[in-house]
Coordinates of C-alpha atoms and ligand atoms in Angstrom, one line a residue:
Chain A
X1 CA 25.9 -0.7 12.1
X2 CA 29.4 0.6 11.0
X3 CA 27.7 3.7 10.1
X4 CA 26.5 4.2 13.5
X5 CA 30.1 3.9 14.7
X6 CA 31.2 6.4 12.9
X7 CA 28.8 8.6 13.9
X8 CA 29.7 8.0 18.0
X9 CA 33.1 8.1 16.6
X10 CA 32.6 11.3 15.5
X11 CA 30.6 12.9 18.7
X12 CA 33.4 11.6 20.7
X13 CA 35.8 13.3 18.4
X14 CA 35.5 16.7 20.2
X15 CA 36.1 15.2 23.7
X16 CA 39.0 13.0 22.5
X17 CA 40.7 16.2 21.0
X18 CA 40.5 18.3 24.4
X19 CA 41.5 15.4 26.4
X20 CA 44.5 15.1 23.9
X21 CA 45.7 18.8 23.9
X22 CA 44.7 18.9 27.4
X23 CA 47.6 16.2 28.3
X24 CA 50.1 17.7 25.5
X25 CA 49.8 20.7 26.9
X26 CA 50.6 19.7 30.5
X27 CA 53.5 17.8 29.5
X28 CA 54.9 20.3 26.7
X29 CA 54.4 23.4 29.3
X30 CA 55.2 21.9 32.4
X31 CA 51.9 23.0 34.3
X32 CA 52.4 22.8 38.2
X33 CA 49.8 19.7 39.0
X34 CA 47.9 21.4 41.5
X35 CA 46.9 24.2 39.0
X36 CA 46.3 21.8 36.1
X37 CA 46.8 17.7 36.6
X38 CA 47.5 15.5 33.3
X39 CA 44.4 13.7 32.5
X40 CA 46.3 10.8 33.2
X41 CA 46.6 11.4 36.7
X42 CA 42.8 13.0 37.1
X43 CA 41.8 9.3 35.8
X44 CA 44.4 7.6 38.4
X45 CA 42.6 9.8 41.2
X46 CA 39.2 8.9 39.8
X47 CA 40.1 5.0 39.7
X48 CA 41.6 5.5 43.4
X49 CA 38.5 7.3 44.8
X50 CA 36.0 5.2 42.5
X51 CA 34.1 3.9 45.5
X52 CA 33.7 7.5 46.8
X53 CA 33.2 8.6 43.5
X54 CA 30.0 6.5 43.4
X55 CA 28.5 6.9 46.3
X56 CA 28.7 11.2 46.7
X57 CA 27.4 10.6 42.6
X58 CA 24.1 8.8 43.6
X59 CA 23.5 11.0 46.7
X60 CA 24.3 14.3 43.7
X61 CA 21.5 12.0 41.3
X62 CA 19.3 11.3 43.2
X63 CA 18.4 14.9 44.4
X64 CA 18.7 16.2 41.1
X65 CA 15.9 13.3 39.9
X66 CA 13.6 14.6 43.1
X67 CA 14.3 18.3 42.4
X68 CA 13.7 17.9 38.6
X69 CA 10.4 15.4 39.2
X70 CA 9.0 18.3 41.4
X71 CA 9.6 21.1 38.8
X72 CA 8.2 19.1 36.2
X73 CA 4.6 17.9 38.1
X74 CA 4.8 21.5 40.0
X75 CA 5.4 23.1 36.2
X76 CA 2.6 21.3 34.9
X77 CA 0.6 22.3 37.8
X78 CA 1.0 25.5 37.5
X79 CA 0.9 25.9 33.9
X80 CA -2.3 24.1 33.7
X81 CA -3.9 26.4 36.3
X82 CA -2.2 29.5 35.0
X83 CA -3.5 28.3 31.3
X84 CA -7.2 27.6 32.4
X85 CA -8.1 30.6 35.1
X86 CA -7.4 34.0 34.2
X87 CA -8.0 35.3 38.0
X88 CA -5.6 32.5 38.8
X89 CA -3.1 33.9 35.9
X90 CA -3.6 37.2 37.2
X91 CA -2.2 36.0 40.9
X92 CA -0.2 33.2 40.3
X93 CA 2.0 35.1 37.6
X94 CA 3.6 38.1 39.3
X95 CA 4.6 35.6 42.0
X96 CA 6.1 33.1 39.8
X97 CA 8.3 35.8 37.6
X98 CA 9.4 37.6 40.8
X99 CA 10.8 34.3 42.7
X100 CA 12.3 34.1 38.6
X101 CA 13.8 37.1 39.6
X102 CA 15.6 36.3 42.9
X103 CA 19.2 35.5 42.6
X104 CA 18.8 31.6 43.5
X105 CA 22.2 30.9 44.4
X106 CA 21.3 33.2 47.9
X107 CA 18.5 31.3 48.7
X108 CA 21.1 28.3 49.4
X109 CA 21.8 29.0 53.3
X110 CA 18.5 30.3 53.8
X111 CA 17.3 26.5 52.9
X112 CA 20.2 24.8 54.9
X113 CA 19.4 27.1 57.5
X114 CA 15.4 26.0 57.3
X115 CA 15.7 22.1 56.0
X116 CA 19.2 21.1 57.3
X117 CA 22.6 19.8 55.7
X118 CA 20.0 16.9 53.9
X119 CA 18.6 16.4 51.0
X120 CA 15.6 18.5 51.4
X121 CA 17.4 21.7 51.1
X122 CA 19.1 20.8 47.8
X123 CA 16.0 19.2 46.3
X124 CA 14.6 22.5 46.6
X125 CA 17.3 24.2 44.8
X126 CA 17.0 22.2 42.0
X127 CA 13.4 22.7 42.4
X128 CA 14.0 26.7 42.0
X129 CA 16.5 26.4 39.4
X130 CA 14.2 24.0 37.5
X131 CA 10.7 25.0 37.6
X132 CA 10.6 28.4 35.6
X133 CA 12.3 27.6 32.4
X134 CA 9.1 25.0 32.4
X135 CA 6.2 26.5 33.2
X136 CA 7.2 29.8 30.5
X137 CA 8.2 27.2 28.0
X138 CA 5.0 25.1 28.2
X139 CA 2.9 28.1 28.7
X140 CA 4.5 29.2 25.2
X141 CA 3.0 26.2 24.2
X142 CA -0.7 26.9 25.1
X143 CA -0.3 29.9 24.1
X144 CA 1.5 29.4 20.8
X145 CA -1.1 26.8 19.5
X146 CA -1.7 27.1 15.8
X147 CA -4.6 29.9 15.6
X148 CA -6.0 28.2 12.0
X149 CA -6.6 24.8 14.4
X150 CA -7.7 26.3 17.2
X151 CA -10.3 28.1 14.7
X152 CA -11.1 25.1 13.2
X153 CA -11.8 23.1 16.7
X154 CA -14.0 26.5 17.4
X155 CA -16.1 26.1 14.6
X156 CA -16.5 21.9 15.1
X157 CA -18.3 23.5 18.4
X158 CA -15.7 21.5 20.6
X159 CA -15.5 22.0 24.0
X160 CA -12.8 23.9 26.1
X161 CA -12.0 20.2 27.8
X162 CA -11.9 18.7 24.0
X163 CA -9.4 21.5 22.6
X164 CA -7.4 21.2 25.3
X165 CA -6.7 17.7 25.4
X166 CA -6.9 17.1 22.0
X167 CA -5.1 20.4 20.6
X168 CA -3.4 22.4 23.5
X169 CA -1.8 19.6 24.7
X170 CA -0.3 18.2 21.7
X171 CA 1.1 21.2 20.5
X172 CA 2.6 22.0 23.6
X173 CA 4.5 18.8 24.0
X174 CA 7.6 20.3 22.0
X175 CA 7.6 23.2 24.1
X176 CA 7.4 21.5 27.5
X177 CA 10.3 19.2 26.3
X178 CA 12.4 22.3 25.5
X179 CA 11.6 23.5 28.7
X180 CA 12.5 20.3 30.3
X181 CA 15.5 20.2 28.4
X182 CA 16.4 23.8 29.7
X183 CA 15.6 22.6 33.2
X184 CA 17.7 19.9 33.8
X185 CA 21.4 21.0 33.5
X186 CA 20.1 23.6 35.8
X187 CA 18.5 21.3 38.2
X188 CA 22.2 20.1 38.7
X189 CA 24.0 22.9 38.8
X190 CA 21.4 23.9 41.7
X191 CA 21.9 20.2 43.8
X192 CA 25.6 21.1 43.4
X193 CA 25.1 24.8 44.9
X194 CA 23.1 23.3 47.9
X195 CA 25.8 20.9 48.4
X196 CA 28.7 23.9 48.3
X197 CA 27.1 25.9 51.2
X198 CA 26.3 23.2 53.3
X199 CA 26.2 19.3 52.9
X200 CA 27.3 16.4 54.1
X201 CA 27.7 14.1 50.9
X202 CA 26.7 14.6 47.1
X203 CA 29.9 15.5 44.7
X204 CA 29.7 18.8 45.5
X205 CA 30.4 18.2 48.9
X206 CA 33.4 15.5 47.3
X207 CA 35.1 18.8 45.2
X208 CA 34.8 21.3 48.2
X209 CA 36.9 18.6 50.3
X210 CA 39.2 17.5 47.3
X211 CA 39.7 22.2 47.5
X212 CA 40.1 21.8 51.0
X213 CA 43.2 19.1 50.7
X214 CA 44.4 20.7 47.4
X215 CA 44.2 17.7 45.5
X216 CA 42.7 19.8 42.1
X217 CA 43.4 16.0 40.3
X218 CA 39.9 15.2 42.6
X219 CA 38.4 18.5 41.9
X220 CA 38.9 17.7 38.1
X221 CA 37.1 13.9 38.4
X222 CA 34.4 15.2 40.4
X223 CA 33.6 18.2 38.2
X224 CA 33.9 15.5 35.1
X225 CA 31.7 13.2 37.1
X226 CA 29.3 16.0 37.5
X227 CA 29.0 16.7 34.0
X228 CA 28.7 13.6 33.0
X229 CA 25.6 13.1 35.4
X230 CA 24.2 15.8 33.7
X231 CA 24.7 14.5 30.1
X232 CA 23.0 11.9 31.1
X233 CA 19.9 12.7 32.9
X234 CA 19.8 15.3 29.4
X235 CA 20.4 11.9 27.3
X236 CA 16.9 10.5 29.4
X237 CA 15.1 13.6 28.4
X238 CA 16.3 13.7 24.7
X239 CA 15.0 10.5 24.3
X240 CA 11.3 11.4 25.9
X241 CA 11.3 13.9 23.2
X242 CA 11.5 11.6 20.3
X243 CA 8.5 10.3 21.5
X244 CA 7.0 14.1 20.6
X245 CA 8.1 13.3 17.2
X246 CA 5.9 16.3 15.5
X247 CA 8.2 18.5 17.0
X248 CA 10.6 18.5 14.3
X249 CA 7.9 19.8 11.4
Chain B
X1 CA -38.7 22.9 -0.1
X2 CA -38.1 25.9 -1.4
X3 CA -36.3 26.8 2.2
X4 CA -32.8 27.3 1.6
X5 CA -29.4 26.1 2.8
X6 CA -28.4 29.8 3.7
X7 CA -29.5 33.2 3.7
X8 CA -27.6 36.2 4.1
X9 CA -29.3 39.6 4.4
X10 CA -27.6 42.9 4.3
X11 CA -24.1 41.3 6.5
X12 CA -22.1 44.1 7.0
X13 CA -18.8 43.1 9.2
X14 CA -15.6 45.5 10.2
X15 CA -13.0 45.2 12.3
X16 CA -12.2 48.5 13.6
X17 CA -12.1 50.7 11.1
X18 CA -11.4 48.3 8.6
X19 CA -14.5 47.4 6.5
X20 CA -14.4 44.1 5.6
X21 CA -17.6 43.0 4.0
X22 CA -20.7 46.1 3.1
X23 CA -24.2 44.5 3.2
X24 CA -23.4 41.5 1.6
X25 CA -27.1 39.6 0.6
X26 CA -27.7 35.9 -1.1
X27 CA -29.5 33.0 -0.9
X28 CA -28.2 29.6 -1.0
X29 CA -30.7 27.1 -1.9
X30 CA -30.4 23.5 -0.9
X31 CA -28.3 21.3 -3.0
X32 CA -27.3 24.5 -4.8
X33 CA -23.3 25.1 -5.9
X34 CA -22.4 29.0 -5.5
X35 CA -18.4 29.8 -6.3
X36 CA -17.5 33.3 -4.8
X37 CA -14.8 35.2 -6.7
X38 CA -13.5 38.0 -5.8
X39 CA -10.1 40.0 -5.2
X40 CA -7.6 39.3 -2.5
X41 CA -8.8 40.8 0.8
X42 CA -11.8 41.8 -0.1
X43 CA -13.4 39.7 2.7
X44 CA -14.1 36.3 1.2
X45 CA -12.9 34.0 4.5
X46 CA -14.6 36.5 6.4
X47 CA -17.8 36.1 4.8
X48 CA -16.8 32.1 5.7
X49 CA -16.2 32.4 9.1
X50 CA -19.1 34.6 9.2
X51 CA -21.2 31.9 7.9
X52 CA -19.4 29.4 10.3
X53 CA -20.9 31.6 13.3
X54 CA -16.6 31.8 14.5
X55 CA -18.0 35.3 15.0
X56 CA -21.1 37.6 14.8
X57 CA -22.0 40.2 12.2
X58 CA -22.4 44.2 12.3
X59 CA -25.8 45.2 13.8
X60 CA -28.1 45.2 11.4
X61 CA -27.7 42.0 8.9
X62 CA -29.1 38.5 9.2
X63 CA -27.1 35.1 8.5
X64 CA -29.3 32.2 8.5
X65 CA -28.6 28.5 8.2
X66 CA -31.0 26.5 7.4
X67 CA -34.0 29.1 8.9
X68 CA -32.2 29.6 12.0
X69 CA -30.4 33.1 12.5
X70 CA -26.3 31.8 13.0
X71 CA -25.4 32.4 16.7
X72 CA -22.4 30.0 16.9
X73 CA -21.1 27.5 14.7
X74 CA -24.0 24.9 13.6
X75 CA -23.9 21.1 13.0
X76 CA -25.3 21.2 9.5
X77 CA -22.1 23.1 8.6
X78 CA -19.0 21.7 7.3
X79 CA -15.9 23.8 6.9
X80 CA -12.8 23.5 5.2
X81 CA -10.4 26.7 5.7
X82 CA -7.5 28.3 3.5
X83 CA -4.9 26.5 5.5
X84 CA -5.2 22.4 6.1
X85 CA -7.1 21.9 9.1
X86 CA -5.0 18.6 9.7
X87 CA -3.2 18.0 13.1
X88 CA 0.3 17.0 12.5
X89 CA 0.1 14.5 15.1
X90 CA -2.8 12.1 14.0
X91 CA -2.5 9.8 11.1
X92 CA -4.8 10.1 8.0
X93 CA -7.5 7.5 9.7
X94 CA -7.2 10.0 12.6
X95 CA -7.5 13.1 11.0
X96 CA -10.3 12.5 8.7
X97 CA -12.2 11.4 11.8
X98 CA -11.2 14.0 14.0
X99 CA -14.5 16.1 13.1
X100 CA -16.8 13.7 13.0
X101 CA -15.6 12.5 16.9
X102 CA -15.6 16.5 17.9
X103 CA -19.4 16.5 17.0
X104 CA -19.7 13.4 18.6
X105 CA -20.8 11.1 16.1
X106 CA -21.5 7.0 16.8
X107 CA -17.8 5.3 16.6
X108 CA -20.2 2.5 14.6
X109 CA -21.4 5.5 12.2
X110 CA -17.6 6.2 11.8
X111 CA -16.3 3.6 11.3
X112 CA -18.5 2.2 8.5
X113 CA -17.9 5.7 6.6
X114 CA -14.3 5.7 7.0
X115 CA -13.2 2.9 4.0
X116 CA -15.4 4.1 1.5
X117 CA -14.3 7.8 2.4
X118 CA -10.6 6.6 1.9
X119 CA -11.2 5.0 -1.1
X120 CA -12.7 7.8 -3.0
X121 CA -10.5 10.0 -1.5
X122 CA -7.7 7.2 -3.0
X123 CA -5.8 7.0 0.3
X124 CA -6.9 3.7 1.1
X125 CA -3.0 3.2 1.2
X126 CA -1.6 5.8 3.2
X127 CA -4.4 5.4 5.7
X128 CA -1.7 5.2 8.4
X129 CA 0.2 8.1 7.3
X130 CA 1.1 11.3 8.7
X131 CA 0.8 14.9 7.4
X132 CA 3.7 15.2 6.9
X133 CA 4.3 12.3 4.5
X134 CA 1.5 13.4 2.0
X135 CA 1.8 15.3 -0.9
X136 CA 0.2 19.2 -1.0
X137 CA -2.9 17.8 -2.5
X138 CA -3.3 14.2 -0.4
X139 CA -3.8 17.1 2.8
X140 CA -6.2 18.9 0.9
X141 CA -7.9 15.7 0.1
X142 CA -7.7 14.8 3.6
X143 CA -8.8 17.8 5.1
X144 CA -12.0 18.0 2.8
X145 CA -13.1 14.1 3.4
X146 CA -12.7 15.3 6.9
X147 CA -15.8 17.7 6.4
X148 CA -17.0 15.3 4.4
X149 CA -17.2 12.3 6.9
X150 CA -19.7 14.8 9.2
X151 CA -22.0 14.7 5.4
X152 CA -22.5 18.2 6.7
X153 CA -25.9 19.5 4.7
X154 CA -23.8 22.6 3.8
X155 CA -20.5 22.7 3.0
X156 CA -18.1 26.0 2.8
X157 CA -14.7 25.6 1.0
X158 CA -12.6 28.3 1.2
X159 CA -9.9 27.8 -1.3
X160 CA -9.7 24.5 -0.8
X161 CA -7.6 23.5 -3.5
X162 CA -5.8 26.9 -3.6
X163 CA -1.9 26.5 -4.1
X164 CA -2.2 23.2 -6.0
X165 CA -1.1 22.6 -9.3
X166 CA -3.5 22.7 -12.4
X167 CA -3.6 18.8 -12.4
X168 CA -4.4 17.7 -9.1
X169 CA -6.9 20.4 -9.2
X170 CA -8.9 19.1 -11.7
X171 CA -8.6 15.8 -10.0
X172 CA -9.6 17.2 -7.0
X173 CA -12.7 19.1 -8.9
X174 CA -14.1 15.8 -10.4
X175 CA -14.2 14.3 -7.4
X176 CA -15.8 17.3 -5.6
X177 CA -18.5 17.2 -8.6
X178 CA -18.9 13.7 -8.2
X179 CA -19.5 14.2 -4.5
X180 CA -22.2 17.1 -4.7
X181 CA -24.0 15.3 -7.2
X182 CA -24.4 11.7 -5.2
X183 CA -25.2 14.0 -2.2
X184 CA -27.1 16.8 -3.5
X185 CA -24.7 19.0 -1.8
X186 CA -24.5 22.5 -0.9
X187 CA -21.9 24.2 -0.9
X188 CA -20.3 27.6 -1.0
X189 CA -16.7 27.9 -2.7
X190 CA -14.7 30.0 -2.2
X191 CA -12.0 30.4 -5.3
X192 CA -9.7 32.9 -7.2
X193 CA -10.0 31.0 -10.2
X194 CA -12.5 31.4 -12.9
X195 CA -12.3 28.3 -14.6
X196 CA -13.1 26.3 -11.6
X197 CA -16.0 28.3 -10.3
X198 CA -18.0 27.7 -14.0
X199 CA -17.0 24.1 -13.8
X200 CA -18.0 23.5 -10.6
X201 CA -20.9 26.3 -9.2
X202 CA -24.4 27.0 -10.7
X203 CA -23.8 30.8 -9.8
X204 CA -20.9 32.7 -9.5
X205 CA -21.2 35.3 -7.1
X206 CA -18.2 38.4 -7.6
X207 CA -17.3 40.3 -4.7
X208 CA -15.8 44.0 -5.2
X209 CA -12.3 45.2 -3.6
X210 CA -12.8 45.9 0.0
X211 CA -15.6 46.5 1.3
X212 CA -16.8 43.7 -0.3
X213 CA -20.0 43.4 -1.8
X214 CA -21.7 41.2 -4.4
X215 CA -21.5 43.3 -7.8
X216 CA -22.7 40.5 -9.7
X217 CA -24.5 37.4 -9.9
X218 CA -23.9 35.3 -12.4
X219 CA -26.0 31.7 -13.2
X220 CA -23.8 29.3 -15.2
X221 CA -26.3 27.3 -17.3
X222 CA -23.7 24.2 -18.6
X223 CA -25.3 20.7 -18.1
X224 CA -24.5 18.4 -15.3
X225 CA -23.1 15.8 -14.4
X226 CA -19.8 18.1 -15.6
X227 CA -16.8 16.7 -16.6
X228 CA -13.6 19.3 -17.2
X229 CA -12.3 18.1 -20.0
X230 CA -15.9 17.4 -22.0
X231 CA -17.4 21.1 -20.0
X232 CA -14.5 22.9 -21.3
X233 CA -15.2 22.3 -24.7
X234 CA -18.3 24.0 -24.4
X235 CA -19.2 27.0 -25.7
X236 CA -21.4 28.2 -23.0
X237 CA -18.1 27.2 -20.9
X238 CA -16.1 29.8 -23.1
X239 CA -18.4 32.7 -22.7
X240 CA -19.1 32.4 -19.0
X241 CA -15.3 32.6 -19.2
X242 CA -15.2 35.7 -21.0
X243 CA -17.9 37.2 -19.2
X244 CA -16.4 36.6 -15.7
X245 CA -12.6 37.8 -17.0
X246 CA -14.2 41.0 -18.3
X247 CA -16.3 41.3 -14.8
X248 CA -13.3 40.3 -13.0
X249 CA -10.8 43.1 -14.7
X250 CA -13.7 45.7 -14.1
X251 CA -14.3 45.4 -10.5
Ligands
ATP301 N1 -9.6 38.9 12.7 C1 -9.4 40.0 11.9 N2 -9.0 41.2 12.5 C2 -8.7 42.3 11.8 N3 -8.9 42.4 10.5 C3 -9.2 41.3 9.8 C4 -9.5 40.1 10.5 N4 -9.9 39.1 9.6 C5 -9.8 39.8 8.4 N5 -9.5 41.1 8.5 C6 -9.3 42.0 7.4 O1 -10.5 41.9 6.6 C7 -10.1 42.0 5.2 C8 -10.7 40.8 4.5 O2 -9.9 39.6 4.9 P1 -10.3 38.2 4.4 O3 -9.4 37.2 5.0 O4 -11.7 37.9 4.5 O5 -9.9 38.4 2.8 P2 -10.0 37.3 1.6 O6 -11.0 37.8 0.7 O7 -10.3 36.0 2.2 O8 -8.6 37.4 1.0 P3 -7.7 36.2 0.3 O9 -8.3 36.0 -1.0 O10 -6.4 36.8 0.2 O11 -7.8 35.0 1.2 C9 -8.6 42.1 5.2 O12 -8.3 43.5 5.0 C10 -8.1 41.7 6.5 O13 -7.0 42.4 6.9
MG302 MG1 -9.2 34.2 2.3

């Protein structure tokens, strides 16, 4: 018990070492407040706008959680097929490295333009920025099954269905929870570039209008708030991975 | 019943211009022990996985199992390969079963193999285990009680107790002879030492550098049931020792 203290003690450590420089620094220096506010007055601004805090956060969550839950089926999906069906591969493939290869952030208006200020057009941006970094690390996982097991499986005479379920699958756990692990910071900062080039609510939304009325102590809580979402939807999935305890050997 | 267990017959196999194995020919009768020595690479899992039907021949040889030419891998075999054929994931219950449930054998058949299989393999308590929490030779134990469970009528080891230490080799080797002889197994091992293939085998077939091909065949005549330490003593032991070292720095 005390030992586990400790040890939150000590991953705090870091953060309570910035956040104590950080407010030295402002008072030592002087620092203008609208360039850099004291922590102190970032956390007055947060416990001000606590309520607004909240409700842009869940609106920010809650796309990420769709965008993220639609990369990871969609990623299975397609990993599956891609896995299975070489014509499919052969198809599928190209596409799915070449929409790797457009710059994501630009596709932002084109879905406002298509899907409105909502939350369809950032649940697909999380979607985009989510999905790849999947699908490649859980194909790596197919692909990188151990060669002496699938030999061995081969020469039990098991089926394609039996390998795969009892042997693919398995090994590519770690891999798709890599992938997934990958995926999610970037499923946020996606929602958050939605929200930038056109939204109506979400903390994105909250920082441009904190910009807008040059109150940088709001743009500091909301870009906090952010990253703390994100710490924790990655907490969620850290935990899912202990399940896939074989990982570690 | 004087069909035999396997039949090879002038198995040539190369992969590209690599030459593997140069018509290799034997017989392995039923419950017959054949060890198979021979230098490193000179195609000795590859004559295994041969055997195993994983793939086919050159044009122009014959495998047979049991009278029927090998065309893919067959039920009567039982394999155990150079590395643990053991997924990390399942317990030891799990992983000894896992080929026996692949070829799709009765969960009642299973299940009343399983105990005694555990016992003799002396895992009974780390039953719930993983890999990873086993000793080197507990996996090798498990992995061959996993080919075991199937009571394949053949059984090919390929250096099954390779990278273990004198010890819990020899443990590993009286139980193996106590196993062939309650079962009349047979079984083609694999090995780079000598002493275990005259304790264990009742031929001793030596493979050349690559190419491989059999340059000898020897027939160890010690009595069974064999023991290590009583066999050893032997001087029929000692010269088959001799004769294979000699053969062994020759070839
Ligand atoms: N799938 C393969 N593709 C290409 N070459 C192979 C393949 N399998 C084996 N070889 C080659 O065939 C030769 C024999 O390999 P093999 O694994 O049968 O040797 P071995 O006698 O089992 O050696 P060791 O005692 O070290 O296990 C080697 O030169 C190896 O490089
Ligand atoms: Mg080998």
């Amino acid at each position: 018990m005390i030992s586990r203290l400790i040890r939150l003690l000590n991953s705090l450590l870091g953060f309570i070492v910035i956040m104590i420089l950080w407010q030295v620094s402002v008072d030592i220096f002087e620092i203008r407040p609208y360039l850099l506010p004291s922590i102190m007055s970032v956390a007055q601004s947060a416990w001000e706008y606590r309520s607004d805090i909240f409700s842009h956060s869940l609106v920010t969550t809650v796309q990420v959680i769709y965008g993220f839950g639609a990369a990871v089926i969609g990623g299975i999906i397609i990993s599956l097929l891609v896995f299975v069906n070489a014509p499919i591969r052969r198809i599928v493939m190209p596409v799915v490295i070449a929409i790797q290869g457009i710059p994501k952030v630009a596709l932002a208006p084109l879905f406002v333009v298509w899907f409105g200020y909502g939350t369809m057009s950032k649940v697909l941006m999380a979607f985009f920025f989510a999905f790849f970094p999947i699908v490649i690390s859980t194909l790596g996982g197919f692909a990188g099954t151990p060669v002496h097991l699938v030999e061995h499986f081969r020469a039990l005479d098991a089926s394609t269905t039996t390998t795969f379920w009892r042997l693919r699958v398995p090994s590519a756990l770690p891999n798709f929870i890599d992938g997934c692990k990958m995926a999610m910071p970037l499923a946020v900062i996606g929602v958050i570039v939605g929200e930038f080039v056109g939204s109506e609510a979400g903390l994105g939304n909250l920082l441009l209008l904190a910009n807008a009325s040059a109150r940088t102590d709001l743009m500091f809580a909301s870009i906090i708030t952010i990253t703390a979402i994100s710490g924790l939807l990655y907490g969620i999935i850290y935990l899912f991975g202990r399940l896939v305890w074989w990982r570690a050997l | 019943m004087a069909e035999s267990a396997i039949v090879l017959q002038n198995v040539s196999k190369s992969f590209g211009d690599v030459n593997a194995l140069e018509s290799v020919s034997f017989d392995l009768n039923r419950g017959e022990f054949i060890a198979l020595l021979g230098p490193s690479g000179c195609g000795k899992s590859t004559l295994i996985r041969l055997i195993a039907g994983l793939y086919p021949s050159d044009p122009g040889g014959e495998i047979a199992v049991f009278g029927e030419p090998v065309t893919r891998p067959s039920r009567r075999v039982g394999v155990v390969f150079q590395t643990y054929n053991l997924l990390p994931w399942l317990n030891v219950t799990s992983n000894l079963r896992l080929a026996a449930d692949t070829r799709g054998m009765s969960k009642e058949t299973i299940a009343e193999r399983l105990p005694p299989m555990l016992e003799m393999l002396g895992l009974e308590q780390f039953s719930e285990r993983y890999p990873h929490e086993l000793s080197g030779g507990m996996r090798q134990r498990v992995a061959l009680g996993q080919a075991l469970l199937m009571r394949p009528d053949v059984l090919l080891l390929d250096e099954p107790f390779g990278s273990l230490d004198a010890l819990t080799r020899d443990q590993l080797n009286v139980e193996l002879l106590r196993l062939c002889q309650a079962h009349d197994q047979s079984v083609l091992l694999v090995t780079h030492s000598i002493d275990e293939a005259v304790l264990l085998a009742d031929r001793v077939l030596m493979l050349s550098k690559r190419p491989g091909r059999i340059v000898e065949d020897i027939p160890i005549n010690l009595p069974r049931p064999r023991d290590p330490r009583e066999t050893r003593l032997l001087p029929a032991y000692a010269s088959s020792v001799n004769q294979l070292g000699e053969l062994m720095g020759v070839v």
